[in-house]
mmCIF file of C-alpha atoms in Angstrom:
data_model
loop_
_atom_site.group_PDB
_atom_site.id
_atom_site.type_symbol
_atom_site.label_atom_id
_atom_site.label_comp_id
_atom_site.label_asym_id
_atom_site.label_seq_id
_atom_site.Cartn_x
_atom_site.Cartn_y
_atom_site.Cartn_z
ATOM 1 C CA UNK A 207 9.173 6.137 1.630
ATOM 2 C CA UNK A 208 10.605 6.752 4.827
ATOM 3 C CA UNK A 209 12.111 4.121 6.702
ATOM 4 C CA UNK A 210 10.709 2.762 10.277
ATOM 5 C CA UNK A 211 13.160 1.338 13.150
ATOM 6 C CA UNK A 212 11.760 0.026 16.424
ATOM 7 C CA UNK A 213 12.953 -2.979 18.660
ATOM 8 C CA UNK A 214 12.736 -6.510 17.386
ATOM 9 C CA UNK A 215 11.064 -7.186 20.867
ATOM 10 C CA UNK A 216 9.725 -6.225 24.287
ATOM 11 C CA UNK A 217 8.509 -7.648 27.680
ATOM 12 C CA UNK A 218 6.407 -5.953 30.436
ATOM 13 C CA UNK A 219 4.639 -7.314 33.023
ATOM 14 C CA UNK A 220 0.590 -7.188 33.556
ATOM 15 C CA UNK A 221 -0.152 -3.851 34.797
ATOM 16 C CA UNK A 222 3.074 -1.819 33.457
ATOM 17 C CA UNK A 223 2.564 1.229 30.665
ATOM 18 C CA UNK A 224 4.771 0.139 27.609
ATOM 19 C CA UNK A 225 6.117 2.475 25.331
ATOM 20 C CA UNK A 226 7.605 1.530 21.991
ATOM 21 C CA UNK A 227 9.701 4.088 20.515
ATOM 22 C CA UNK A 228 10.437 3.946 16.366
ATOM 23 C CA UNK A 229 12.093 6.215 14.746
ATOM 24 C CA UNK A 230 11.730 7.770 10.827
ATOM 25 C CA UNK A 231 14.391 10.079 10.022
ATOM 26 C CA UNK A 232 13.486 10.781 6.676
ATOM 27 C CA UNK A 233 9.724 11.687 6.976
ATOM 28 C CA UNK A 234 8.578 13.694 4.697
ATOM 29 C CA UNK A 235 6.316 16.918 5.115
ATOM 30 C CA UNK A 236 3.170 15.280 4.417
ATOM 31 C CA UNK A 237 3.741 12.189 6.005
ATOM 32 C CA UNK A 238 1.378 10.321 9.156
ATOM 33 C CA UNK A 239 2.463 8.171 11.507
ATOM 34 C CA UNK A 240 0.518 5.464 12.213
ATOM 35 C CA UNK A 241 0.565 2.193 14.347
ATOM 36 C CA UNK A 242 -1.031 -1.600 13.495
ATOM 37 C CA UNK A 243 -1.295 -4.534 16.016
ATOM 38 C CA UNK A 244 -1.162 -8.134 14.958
ATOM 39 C CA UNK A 245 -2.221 -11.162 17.226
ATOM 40 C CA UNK A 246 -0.874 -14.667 16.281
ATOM 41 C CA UNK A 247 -3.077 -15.986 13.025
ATOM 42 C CA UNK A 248 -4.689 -12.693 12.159
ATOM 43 C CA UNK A 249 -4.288 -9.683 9.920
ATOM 44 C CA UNK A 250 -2.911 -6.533 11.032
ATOM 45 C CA UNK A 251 -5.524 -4.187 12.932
ATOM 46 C CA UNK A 252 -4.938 -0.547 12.791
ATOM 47 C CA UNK A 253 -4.306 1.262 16.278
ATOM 48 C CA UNK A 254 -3.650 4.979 15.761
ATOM 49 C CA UNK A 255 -2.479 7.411 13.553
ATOM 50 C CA UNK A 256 -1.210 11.075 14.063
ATOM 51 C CA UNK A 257 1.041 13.816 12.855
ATOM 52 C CA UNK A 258 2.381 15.523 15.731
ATOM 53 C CA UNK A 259 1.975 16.167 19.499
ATOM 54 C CA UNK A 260 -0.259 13.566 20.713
ATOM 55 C CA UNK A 261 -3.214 11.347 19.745
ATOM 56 C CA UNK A 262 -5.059 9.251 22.135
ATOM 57 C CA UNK A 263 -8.013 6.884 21.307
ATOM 58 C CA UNK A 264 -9.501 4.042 23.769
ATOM 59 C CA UNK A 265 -6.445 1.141 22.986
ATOM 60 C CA UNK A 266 -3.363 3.622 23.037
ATOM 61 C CA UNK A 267 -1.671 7.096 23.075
ATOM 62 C CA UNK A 268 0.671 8.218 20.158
ATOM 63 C CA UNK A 269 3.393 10.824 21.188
ATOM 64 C CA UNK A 270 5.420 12.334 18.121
ATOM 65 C CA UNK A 271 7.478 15.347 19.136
ATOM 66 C CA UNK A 272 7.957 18.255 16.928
ATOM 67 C CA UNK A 273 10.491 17.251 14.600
ATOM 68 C CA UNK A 274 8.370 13.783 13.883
ATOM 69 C CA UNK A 275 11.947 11.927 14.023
ATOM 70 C CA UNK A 276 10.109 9.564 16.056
ATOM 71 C CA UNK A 277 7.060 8.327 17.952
ATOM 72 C CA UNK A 278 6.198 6.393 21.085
ATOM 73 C CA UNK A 279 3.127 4.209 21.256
ATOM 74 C CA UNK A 280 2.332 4.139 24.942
ATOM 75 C CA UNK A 281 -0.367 1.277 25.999
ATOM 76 C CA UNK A 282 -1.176 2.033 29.565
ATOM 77 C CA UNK A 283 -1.725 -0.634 31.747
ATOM 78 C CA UNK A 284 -0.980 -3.495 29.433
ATOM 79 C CA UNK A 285 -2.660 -6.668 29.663
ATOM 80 C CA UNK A 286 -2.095 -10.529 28.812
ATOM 81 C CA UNK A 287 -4.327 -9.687 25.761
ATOM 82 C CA UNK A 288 -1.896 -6.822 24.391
ATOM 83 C CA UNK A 289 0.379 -9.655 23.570
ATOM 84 C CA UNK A 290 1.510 -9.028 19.968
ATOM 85 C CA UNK A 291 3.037 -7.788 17.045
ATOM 86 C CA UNK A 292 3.280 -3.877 16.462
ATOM 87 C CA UNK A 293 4.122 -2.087 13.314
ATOM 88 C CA UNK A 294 4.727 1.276 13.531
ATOM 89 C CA UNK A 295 4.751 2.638 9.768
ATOM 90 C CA UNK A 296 4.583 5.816 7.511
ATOM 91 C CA UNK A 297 1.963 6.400 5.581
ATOM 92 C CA UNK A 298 2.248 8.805 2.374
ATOM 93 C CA UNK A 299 -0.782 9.678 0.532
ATOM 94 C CA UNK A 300 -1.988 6.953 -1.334
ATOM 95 C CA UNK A 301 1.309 4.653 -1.145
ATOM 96 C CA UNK A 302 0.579 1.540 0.260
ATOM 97 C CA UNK A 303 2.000 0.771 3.540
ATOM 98 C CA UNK A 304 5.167 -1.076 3.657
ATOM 99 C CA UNK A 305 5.295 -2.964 6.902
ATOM 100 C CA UNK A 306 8.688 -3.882 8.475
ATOM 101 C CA UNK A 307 9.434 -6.788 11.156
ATOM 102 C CA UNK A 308 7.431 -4.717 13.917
ATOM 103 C CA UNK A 309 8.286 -5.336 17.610
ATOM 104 C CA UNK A 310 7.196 -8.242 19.475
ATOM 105 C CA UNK A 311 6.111 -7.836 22.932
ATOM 106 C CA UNK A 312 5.321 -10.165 25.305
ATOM 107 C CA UNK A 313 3.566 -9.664 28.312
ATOM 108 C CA UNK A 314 4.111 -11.744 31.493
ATOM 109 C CA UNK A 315 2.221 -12.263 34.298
ATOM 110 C CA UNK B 98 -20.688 -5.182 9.984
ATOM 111 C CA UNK B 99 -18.403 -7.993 8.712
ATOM 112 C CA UNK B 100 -15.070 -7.696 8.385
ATOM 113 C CA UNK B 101 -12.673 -8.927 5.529
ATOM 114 C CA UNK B 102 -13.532 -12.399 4.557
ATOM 115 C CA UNK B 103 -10.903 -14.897 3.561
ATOM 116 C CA UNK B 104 -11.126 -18.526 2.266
ATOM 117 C CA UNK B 105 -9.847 -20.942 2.888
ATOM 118 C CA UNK B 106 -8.662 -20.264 6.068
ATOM 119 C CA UNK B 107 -5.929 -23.103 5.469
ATOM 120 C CA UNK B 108 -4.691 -24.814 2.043
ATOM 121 C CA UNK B 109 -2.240 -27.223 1.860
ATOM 122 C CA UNK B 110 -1.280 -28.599 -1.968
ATOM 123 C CA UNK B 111 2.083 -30.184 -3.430
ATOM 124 C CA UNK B 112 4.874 -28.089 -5.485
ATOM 125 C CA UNK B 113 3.125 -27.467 -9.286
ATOM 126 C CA UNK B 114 -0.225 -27.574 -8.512
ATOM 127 C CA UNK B 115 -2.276 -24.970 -8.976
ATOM 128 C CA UNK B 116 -3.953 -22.946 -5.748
ATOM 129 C CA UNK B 117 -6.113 -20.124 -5.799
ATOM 130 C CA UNK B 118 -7.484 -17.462 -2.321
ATOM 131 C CA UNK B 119 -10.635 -15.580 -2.331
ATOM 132 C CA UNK B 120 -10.981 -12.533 -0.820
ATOM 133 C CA UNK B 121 -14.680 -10.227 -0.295
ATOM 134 C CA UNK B 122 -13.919 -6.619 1.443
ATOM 135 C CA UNK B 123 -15.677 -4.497 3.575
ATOM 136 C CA UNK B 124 -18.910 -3.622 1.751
ATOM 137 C CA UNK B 125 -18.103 -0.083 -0.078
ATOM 138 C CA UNK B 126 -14.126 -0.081 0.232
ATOM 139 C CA UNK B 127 -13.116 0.629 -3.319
ATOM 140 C CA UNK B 128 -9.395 -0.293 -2.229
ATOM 141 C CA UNK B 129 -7.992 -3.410 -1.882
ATOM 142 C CA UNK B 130 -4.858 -5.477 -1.320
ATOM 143 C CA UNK B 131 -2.782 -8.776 -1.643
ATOM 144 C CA UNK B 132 -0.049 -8.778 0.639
ATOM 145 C CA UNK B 133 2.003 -12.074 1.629
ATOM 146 C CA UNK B 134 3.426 -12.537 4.963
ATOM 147 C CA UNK B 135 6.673 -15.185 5.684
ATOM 148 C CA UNK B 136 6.771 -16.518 9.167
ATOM 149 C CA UNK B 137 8.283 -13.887 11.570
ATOM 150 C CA UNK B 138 8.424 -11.320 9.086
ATOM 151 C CA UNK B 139 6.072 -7.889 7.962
ATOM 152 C CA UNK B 140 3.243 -8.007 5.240
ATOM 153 C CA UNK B 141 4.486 -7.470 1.677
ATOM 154 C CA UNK B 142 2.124 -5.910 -0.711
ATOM 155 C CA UNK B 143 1.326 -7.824 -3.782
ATOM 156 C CA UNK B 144 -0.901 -5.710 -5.433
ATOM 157 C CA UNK B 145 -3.519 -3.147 -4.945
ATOM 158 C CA UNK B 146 -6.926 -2.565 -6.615
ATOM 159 C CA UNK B 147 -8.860 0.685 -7.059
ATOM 160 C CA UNK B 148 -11.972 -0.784 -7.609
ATOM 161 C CA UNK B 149 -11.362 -3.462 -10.646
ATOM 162 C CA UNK B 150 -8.272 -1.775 -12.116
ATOM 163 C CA UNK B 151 -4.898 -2.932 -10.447
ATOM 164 C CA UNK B 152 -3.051 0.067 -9.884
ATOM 165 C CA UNK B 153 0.373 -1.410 -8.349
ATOM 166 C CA UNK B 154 1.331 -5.055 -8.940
ATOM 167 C CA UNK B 155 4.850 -4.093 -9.606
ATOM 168 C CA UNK B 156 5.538 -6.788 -6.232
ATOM 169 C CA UNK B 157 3.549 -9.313 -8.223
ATOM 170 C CA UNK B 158 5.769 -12.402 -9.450
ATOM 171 C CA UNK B 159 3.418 -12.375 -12.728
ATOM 172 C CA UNK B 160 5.303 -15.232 -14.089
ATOM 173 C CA UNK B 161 3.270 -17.415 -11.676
ATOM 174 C CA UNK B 162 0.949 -15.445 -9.818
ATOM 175 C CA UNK B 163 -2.120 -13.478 -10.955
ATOM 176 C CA UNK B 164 -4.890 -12.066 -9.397
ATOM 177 C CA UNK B 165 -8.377 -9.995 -10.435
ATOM 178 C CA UNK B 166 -11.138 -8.007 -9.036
ATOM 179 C CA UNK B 167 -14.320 -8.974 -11.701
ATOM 180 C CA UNK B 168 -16.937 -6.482 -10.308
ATOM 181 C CA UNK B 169 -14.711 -3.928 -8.236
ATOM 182 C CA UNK B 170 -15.890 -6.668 -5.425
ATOM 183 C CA UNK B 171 -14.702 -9.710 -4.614
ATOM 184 C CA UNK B 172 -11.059 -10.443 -5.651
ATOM 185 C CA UNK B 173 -9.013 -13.843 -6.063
ATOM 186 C CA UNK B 174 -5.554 -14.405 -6.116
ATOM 187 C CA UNK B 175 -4.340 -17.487 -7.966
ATOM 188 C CA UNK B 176 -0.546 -18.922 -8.220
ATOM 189 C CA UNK B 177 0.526 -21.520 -11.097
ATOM 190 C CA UNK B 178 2.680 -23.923 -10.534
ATOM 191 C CA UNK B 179 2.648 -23.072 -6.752
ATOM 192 C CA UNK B 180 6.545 -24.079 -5.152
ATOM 193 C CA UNK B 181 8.258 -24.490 -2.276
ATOM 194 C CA UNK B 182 8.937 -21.058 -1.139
ATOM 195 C CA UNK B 183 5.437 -19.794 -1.919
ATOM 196 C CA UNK B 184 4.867 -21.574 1.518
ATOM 197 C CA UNK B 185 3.393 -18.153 3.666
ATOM 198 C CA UNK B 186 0.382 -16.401 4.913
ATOM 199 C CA UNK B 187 -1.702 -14.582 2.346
ATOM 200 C CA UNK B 188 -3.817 -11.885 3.563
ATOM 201 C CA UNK B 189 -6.198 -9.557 1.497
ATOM 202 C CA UNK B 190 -7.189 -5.892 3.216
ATOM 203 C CA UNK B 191 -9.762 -3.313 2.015
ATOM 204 C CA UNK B 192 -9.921 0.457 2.302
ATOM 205 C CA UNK B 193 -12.331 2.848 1.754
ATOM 206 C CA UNK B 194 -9.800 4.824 -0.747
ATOM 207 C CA UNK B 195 -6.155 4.324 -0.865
ATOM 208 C CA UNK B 196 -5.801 6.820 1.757
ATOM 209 C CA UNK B 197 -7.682 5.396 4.555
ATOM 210 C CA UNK B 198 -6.826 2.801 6.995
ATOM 211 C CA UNK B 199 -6.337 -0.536 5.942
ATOM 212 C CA UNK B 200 -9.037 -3.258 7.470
ATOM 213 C CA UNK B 201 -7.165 -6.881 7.010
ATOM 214 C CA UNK B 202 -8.823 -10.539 7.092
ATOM 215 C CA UNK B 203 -7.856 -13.328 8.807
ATOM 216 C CA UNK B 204 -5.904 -14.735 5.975
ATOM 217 C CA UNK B 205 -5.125 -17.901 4.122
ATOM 218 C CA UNK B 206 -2.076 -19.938 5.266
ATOM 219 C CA UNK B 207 -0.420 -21.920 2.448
ATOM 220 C CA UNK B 208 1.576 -25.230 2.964
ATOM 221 C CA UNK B 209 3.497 -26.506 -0.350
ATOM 222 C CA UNK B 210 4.563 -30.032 0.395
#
């Protein structure tokens, strides 16, 4: 399965757009991208998913260019609420995800 | 609609003794999952059910841990002798096929004294 990398952590301030950038190298043909959020004593909750160009749903925007070496998960206007854990991971038919460390980011006042 | 329901929310037991988590998915998700999380650290799959048949435990330590889905429902994950470093977050998710996004409870957070 490909291989995620993204930044141990982040901070932003309340108001700011944040975009965290991972990168997958070795995606395969078939592969998705897709993005889970995890607040302090709960499961993972599932943001967005795409394959290329750009997704948006009501939480975030998902911007994968055309070789899908990457992706940026953009969350406009963050708030203290948006404080968390995000996972950005491939996801390969039916192989389960494999979640890495994620990137922490903190959002300040 | 509720969510994935976990229980105990919070277990604490001493090294050896036995502990066991319940898990009840999303009504109609034929998919679900074990995964254990260490403090600071990603969820690690344990094993994975289609319906009642466990299709990839291979992350399973079946020496002390085990785990079944009677029914294709409910599912319960039990560890015998527990120790030490067993000491994590356990979470169960459910799916509506292994292909769908995953829907995660709150989880049960073990303590081995």
């Amino acid at each position: 399965l490909a291989k995620t990398t993204q930044p141990i952590s982040m901070d932003s301030y309340e108001g700011q757009e944040v975009n965290i950038t991972c990168s997958h190298n070795n995606i395969a043909t078939n592969d998705y991208i897709t993005w889970y959020q995890q607040f302090p004593s709960q499961g993972p909750r599932f943001i967005i998913q795409g394959y290329k160009t750009k997704v948006t749903n009501e939480v975030a925007s998902l911007f994968i260019p055309a070789d899908r070496k990457s992706s940026t998960l953009s969350l406009p206007r963050v708030s203290l609420s948006d404080t968390a854990v995000y996972y950005c991971l491939v996801k390969r038919g039916n192989t389960p995800l494999v979640f890495g460390k994620g990137t922490r980011l903190s959002v300040i006042a | 609609e509720a969510g994935v329901v976990q229980s105990p929310r919070y277990k604490i037991i001493e090294k050896k003794q036995p502990v066991a988590f319940w898990c009840n998915p999303i009504s109609g998700h034929n998919t679900l999952y074990w995964y254990l999380q260490n403090l600071g650290q990603g969820p690690e799959l344990l094993i994975r059910y289609e319906n009642e048949e466990a299709v990839d435990d291979s992350q399973l330590p079946k020496d002390r841990f085990s785990a079944e889905r009677l029914k294709g429902v409910d599912s319960t994950l039990k560890i015998q002798p527990a120790e030490l470093g067993d000491s994590a977050v356990y979470l169960c998710a459910s799916s509506l096929d292994p292909v769908s996004k995953l829907f995660f409870g709150s989880g049960t957070q073990l303590s081995v004294l």
